[in-house]
Short mmCIF file of C-alpha atoms and ligand atoms in Angstrom, two decimals:
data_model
loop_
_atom_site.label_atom_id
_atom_site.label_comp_id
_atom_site.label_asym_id
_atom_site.label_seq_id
_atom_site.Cartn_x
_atom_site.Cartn_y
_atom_site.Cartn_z
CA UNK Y 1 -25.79 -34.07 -63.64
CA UNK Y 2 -27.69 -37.06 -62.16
CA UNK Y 3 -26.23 -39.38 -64.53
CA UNK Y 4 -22.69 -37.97 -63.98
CA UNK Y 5 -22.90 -38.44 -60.28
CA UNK Y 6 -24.38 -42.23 -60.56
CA UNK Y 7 -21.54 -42.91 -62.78
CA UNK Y 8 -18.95 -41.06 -60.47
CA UNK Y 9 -20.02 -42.76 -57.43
CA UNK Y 10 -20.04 -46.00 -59.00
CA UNK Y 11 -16.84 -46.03 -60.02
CA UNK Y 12 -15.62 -44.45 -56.39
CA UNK Y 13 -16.97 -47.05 -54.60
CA UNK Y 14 -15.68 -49.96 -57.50
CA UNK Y 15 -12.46 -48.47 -56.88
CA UNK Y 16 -12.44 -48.75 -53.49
CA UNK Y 17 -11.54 -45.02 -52.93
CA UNK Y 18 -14.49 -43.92 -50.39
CA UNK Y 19 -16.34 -46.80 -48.27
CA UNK Y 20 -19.39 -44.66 -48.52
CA UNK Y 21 -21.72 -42.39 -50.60
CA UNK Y 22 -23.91 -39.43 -49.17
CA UNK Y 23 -26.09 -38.35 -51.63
CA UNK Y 24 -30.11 -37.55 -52.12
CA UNK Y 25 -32.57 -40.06 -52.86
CA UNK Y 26 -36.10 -39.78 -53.43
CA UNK Y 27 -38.31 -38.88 -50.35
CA UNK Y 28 -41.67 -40.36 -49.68
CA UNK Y 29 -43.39 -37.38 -49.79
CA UNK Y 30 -44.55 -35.48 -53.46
CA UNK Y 31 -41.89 -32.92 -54.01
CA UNK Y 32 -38.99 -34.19 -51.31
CA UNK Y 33 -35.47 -35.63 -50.83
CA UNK Y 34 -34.23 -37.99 -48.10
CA UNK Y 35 -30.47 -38.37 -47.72
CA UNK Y 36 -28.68 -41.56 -48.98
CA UNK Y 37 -25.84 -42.75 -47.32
CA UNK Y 38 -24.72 -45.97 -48.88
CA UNK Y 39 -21.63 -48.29 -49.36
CA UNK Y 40 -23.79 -50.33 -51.82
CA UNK Y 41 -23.34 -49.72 -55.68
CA UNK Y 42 -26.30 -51.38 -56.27
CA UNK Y 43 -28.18 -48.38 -54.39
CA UNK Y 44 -26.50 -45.82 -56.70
CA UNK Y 45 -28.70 -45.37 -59.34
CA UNK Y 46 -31.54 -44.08 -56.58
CA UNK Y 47 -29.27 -41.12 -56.48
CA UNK Y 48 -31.02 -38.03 -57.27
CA UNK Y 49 -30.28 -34.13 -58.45
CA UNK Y 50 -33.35 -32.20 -58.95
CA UNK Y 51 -34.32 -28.43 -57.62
CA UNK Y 52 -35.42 -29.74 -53.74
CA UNK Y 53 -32.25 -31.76 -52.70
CA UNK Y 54 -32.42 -29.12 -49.46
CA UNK Y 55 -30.54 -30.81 -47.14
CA UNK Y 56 -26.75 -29.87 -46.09
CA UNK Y 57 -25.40 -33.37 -46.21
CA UNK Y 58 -22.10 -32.32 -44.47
CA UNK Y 59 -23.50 -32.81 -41.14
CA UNK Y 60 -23.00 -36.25 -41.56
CA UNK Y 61 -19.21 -36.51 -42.28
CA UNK Y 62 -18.41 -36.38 -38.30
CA UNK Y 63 -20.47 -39.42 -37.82
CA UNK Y 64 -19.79 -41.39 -41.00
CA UNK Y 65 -16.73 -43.03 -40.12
CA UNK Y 66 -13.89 -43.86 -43.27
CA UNK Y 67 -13.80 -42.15 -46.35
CA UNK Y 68 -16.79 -40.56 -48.19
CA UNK Y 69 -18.12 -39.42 -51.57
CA UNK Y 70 -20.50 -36.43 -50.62
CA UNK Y 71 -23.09 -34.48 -52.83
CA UNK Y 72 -22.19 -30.85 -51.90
CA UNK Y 73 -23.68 -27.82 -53.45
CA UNK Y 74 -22.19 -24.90 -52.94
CA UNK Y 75 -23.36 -23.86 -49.65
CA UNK Y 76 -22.81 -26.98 -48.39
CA UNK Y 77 -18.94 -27.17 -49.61
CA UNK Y 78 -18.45 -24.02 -48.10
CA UNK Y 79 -19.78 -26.03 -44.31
CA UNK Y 80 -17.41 -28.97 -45.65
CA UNK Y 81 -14.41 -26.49 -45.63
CA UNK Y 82 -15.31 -24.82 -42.25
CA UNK Y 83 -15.39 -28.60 -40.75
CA UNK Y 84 -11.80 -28.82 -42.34
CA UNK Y 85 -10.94 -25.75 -40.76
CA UNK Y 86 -11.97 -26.68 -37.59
CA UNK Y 87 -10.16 -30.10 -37.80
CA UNK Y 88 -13.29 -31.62 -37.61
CA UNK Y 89 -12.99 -33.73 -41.01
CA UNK Y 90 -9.59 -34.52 -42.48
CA UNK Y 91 -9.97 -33.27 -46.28
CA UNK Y 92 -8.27 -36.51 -47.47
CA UNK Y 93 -11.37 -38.16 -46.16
CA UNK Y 94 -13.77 -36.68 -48.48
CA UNK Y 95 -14.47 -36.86 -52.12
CA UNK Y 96 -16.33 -33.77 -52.69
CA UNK Y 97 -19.39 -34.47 -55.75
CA UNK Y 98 -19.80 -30.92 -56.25
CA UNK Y 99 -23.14 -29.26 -57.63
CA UNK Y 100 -23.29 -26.21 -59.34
CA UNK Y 101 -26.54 -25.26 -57.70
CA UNK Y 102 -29.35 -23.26 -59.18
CA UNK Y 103 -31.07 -22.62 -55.54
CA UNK Y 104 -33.32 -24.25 -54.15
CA UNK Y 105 -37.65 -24.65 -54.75
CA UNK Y 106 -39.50 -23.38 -51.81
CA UNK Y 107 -42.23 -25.92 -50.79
CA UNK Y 108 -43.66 -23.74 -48.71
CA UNK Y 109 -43.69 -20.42 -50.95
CA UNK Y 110 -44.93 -22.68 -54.07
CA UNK Y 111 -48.02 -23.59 -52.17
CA UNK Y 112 -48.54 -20.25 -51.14
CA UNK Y 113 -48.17 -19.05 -54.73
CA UNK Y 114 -51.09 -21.77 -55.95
CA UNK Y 115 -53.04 -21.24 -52.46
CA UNK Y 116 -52.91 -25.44 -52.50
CA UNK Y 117 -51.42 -27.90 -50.50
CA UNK Y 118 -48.40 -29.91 -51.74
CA UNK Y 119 -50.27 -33.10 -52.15
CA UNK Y 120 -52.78 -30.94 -54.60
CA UNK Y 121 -49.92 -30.12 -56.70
CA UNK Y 122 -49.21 -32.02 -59.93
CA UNK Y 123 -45.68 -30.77 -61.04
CA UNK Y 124 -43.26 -28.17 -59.75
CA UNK Y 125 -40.73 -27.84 -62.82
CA UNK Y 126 -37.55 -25.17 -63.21
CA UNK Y 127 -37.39 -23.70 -66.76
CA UNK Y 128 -34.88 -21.28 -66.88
CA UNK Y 129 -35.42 -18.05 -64.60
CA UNK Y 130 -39.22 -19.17 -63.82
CA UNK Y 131 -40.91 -22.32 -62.14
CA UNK Y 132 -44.13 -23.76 -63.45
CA UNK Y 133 -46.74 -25.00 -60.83
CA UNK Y 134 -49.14 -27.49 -62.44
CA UNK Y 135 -52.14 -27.93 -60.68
CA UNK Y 136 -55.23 -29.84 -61.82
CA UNK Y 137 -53.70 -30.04 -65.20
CA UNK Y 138 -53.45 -26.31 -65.42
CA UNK Y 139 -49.95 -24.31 -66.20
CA UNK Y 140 -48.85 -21.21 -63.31
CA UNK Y 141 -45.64 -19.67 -64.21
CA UNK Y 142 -43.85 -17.33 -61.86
CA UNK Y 143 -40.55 -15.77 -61.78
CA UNK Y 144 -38.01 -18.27 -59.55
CA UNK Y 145 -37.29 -15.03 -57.23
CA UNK Y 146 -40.23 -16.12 -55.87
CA UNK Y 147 -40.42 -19.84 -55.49
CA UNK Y 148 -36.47 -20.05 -54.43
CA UNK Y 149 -35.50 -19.93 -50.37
CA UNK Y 150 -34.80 -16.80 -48.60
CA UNK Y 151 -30.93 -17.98 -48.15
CA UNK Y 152 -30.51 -18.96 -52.09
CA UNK Y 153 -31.36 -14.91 -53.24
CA UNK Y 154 -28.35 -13.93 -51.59
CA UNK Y 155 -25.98 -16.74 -52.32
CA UNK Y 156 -22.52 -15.78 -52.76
CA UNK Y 157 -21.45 -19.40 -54.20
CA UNK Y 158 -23.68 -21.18 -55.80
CA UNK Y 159 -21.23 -23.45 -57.63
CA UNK Y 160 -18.60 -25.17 -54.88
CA UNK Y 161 -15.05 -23.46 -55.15
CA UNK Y 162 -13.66 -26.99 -53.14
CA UNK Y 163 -14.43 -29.77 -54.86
CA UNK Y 164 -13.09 -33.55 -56.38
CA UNK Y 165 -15.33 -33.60 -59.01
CA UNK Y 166 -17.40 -30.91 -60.87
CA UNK Y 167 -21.31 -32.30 -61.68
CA UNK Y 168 -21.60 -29.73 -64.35
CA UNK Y 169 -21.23 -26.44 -65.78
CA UNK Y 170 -21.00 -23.52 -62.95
CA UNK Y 171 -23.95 -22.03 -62.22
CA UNK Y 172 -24.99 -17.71 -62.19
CA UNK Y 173 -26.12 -16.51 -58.29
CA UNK Y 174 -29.41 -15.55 -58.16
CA UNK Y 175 -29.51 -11.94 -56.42
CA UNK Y 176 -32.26 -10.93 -54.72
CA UNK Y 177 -30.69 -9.38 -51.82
CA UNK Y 178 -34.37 -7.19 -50.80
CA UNK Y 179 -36.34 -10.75 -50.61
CA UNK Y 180 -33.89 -12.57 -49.03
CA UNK Y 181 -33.27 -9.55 -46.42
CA UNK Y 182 -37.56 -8.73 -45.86
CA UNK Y 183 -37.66 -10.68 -42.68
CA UNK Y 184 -34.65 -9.18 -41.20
CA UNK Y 185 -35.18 -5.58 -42.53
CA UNK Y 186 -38.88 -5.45 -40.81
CA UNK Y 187 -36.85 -6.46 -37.57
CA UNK Y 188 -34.37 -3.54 -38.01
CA UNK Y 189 -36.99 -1.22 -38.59
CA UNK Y 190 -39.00 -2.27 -35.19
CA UNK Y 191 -37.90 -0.28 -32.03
CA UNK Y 192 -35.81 -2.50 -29.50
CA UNK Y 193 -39.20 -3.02 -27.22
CA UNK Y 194 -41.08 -4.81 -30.48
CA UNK Y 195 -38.39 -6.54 -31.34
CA UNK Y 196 -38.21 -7.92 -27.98
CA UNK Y 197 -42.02 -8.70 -27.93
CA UNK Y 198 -41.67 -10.16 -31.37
CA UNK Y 199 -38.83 -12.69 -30.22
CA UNK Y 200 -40.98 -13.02 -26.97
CA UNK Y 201 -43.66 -14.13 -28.72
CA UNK Y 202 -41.92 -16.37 -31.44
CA UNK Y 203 -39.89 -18.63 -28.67
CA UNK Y 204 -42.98 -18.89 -26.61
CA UNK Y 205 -43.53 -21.42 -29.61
CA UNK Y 206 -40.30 -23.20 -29.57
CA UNK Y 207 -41.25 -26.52 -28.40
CA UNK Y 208 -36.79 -27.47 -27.29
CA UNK Y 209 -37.04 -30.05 -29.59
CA UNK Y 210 -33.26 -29.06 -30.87
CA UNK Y 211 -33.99 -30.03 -34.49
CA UNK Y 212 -32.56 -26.83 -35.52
CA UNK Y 213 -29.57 -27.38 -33.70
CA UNK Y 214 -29.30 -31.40 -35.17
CA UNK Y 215 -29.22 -30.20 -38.86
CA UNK Y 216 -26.64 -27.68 -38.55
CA UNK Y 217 -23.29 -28.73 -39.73
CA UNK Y 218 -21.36 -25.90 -37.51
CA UNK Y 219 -23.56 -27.51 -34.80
CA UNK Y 220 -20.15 -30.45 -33.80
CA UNK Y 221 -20.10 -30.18 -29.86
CA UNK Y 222 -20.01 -33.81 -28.65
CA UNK Y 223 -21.69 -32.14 -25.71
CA UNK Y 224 -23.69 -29.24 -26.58
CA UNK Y 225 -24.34 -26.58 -23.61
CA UNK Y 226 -27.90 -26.97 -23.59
CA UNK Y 227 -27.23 -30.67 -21.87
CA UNK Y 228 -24.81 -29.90 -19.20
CA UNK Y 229 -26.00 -29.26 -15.81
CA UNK Y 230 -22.64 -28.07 -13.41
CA UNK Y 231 -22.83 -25.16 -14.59
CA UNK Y 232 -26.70 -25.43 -16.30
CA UNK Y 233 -26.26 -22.74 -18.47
CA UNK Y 234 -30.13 -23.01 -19.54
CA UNK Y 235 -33.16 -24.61 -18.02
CA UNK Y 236 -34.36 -28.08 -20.14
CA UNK Y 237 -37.90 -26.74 -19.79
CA UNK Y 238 -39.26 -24.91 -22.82
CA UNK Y 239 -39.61 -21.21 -21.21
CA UNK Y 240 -39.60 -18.69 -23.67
CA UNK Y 241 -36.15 -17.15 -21.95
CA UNK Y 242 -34.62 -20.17 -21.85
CA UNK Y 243 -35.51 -20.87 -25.33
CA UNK Y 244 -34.57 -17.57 -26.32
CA UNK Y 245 -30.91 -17.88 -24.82
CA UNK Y 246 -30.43 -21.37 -26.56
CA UNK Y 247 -30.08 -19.49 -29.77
CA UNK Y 248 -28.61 -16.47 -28.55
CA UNK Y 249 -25.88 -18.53 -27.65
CA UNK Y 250 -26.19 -20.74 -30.77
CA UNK Y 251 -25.73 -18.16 -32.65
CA UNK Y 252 -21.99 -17.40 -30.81
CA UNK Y 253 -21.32 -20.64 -31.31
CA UNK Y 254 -21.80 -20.97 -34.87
CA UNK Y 255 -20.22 -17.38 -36.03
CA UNK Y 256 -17.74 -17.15 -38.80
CA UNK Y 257 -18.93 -21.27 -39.40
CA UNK Y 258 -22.41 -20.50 -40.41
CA UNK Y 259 -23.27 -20.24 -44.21
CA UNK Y 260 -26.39 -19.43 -44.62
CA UNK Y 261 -27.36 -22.77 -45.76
CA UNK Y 262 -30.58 -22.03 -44.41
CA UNK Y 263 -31.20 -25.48 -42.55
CA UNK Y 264 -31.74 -24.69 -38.99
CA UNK Y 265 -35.04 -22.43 -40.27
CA UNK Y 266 -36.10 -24.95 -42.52
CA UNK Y 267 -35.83 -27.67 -40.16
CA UNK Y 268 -37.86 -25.93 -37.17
CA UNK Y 269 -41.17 -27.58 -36.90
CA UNK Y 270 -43.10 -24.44 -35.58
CA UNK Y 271 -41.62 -22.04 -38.11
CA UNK Y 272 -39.80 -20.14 -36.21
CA UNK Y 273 -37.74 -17.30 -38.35
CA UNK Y 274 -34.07 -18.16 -37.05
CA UNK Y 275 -32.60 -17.18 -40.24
CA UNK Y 276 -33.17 -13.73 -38.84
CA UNK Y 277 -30.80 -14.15 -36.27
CA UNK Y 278 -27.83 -16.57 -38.22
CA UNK Y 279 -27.90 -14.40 -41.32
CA UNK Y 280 -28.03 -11.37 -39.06
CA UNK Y 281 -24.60 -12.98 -37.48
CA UNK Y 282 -23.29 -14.06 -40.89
CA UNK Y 283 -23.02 -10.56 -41.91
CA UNK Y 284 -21.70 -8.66 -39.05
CA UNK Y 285 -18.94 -11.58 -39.17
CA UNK Y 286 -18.41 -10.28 -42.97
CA UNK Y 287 -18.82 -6.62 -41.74
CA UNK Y 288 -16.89 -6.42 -38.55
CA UNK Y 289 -14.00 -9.04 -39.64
CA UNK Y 290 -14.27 -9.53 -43.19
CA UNK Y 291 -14.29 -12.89 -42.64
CA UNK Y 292 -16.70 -15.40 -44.34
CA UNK Y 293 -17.52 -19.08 -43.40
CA UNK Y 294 -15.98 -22.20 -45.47
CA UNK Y 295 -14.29 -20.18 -47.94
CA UNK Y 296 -10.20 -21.26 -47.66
CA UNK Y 297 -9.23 -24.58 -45.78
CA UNK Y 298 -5.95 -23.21 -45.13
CA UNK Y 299 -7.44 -20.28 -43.12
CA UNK Y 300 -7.63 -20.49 -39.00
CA UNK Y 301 -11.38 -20.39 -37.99
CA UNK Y 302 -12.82 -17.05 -37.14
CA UNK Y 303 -12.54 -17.60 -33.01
CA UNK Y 304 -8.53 -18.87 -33.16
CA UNK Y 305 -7.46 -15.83 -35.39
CA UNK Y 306 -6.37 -12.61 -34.45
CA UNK Y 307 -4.28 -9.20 -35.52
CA UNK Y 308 -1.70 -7.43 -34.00
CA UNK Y 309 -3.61 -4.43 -34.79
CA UNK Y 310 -6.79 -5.96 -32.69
CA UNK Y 311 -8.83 -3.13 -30.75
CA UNK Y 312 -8.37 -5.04 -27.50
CA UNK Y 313 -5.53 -5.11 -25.08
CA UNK Y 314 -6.58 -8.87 -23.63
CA UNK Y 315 -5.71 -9.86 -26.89
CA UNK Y 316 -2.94 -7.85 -28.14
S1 SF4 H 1 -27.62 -21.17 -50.60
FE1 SF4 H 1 -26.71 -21.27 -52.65
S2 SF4 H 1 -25.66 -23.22 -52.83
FE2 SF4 H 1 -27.01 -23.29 -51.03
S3 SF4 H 1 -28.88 -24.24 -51.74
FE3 SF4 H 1 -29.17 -22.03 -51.97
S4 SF4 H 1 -28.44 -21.47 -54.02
FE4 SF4 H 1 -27.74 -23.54 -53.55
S1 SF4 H 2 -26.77 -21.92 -38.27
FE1 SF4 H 2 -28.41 -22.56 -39.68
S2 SF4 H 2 -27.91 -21.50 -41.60
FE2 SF4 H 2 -26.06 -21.49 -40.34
S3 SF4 H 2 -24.88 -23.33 -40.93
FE3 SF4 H 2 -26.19 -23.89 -39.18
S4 SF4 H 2 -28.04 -24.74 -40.13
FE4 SF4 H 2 -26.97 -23.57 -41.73
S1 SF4 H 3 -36.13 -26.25 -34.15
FE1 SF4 H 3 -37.55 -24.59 -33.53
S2 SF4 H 3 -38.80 -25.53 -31.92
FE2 SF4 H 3 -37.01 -26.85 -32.17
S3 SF4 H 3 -35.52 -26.06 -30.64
FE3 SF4 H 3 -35.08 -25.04 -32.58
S4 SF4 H 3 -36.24 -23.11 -32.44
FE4 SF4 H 3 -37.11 -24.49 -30.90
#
């Protein structure tokens, strides 16, 4: 796949049909990506695929002006197709590099597995349905249901369904709908006072540094709430009510255009479980509406739609 998509974006930018690339490269770190966003074909062959290109690149097409040739997998088409929808990128802007995904290693869960630090490891490697952890020359298989990210054991897509170009064969989700759901499930079974301590507790942590809100694709407000101040719908200082509402009312904002690309978790610097609130929302979308994020360009986002047969007068 990695040689495919050097050659593809070669010839896209030779050909003059996108002024600019956004793809992985490398990170500095053992075991990382850093996104590439080039209009130089000599940078193309830095271009990676391998099992930790993490990050949902579309977040850049609303500030990477002309057209592009993006890496998506399939998560992140589906985010592509909900900026269409939203008329936030013009689908005759994009080239889509699609890649059938095969989810996505766990840094964090692979160290855990080994009980080492990152740096201590010598190779993480994918081989077939397991991963095997080499540390200090020594061999640690374990099944990938264990290694992969919460969000990729319940991923409806794996492979994009909009796409220019195909990377390679479509790839088989990988369903482990009990992992992926453990987080939220112990916060279902917790009375409404716990869970309120628990959330308490967990944004007396978050530090406002908005990183979760940066990475997040359905994240597009030129001004986001959290900065205006007639009305100031939250306080800038970091109390744990103010912090709590931020993603309370995050999470409106991003309904029916969430994926579950897991990013905003991964991204917050103080671990912070927020995929137990956007996945919560993801699927009460699905349940309540039947609607799902990014999956038809053609469709009118969730919050513009409505039914004659809608429950509520105001809108009927
Ligand atoms: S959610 Fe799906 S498409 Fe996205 S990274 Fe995980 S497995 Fe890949
Ligand atoms: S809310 Fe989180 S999981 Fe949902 S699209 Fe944004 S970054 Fe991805
Ligand atoms: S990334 Fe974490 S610490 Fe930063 S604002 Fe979001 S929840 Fe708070």
């Amino acid at each position: 796949m990695e040689q495919r998509l050097r050659h593809e974006a070669k010839v896209l930018l030779e050909q003059g049909k996108v002024d600019h690339i956004i793809g992985f490269e490398p990170g500095s770190l053992k075991f990382t990506t850093t996104p590439l966003i080039t209009k130089d074909k000599d940078d193309i062959d830095r271009l990676v695929i391998n099992p930790f290109i993490v990050n949902n690149l579309s977040k850049f097409l609303t500030e990477v002006k002309g057209r592009v040739g993006i890496v998506a997998k399939g998560c992140d088409s589906r985010s592509i197709v909900s900026l269409i929808q939203d008329k936030q990128v013009a689908r005759e802007d994009v080239v889509i590099l699609g890649v059938p995904c095969p989810g996505i290693i766990d840094l964090s869960k692979a160290e855990r597995l080994v009980g080492r630090d990152r740096d201590e490891l010598d190779d993480i490697t994918r081989e077939g349905d397991r991963v095997v952890i080499t540390v200090g020359g020594e061999k640690k298989d374990f099944p990938i249901t264990e290694v992969l990210f919460d969000n990729c054991l319940d991923c409806e897509l794996p492979t994009p369904q909009e796409y220019d170009i195909l990377l390679g064969e479509p790839s088989s989700p990988i369903s482990d709908k009990a992992t992926s759901r453990k987080k939220i499930e112990a916060l279902e079974k917790m009375t409404p006072q716990q869970r309120w301590e628990f959330w308490k507790n967990e944004f007396s942590r978050c530090t406002k540094c908005y990183a979760c809100r940066d990475v997040c694709p359905a994240c597009f407000c030129e001004r986001c709430f959290v900065e205006e101040s007639e009305p100031q719908w939250i306080s800038p200082l970091p109390r744990w009510q103010d912090n709590f509402m931020f993603q309370v009312i995050r999470n409106i904002h991003v309904a029916g255009r969430c994926t579950d690309c897991g990013e905003c978790e991964r991204a917050c610097p103080v671990n912070i479980p927020l995929r137990s609130l956007t996945k919560e929302m993801y699927d009460i979308v699905g349940d309540l509406f039947g609607f799902k994020a990014g999956m038809d360009k053609e469709a009118a986002p969730l919050l513009t739609a409505y039914a004659l047969e809608e429950a509520e007068d105001l809108i009927r």
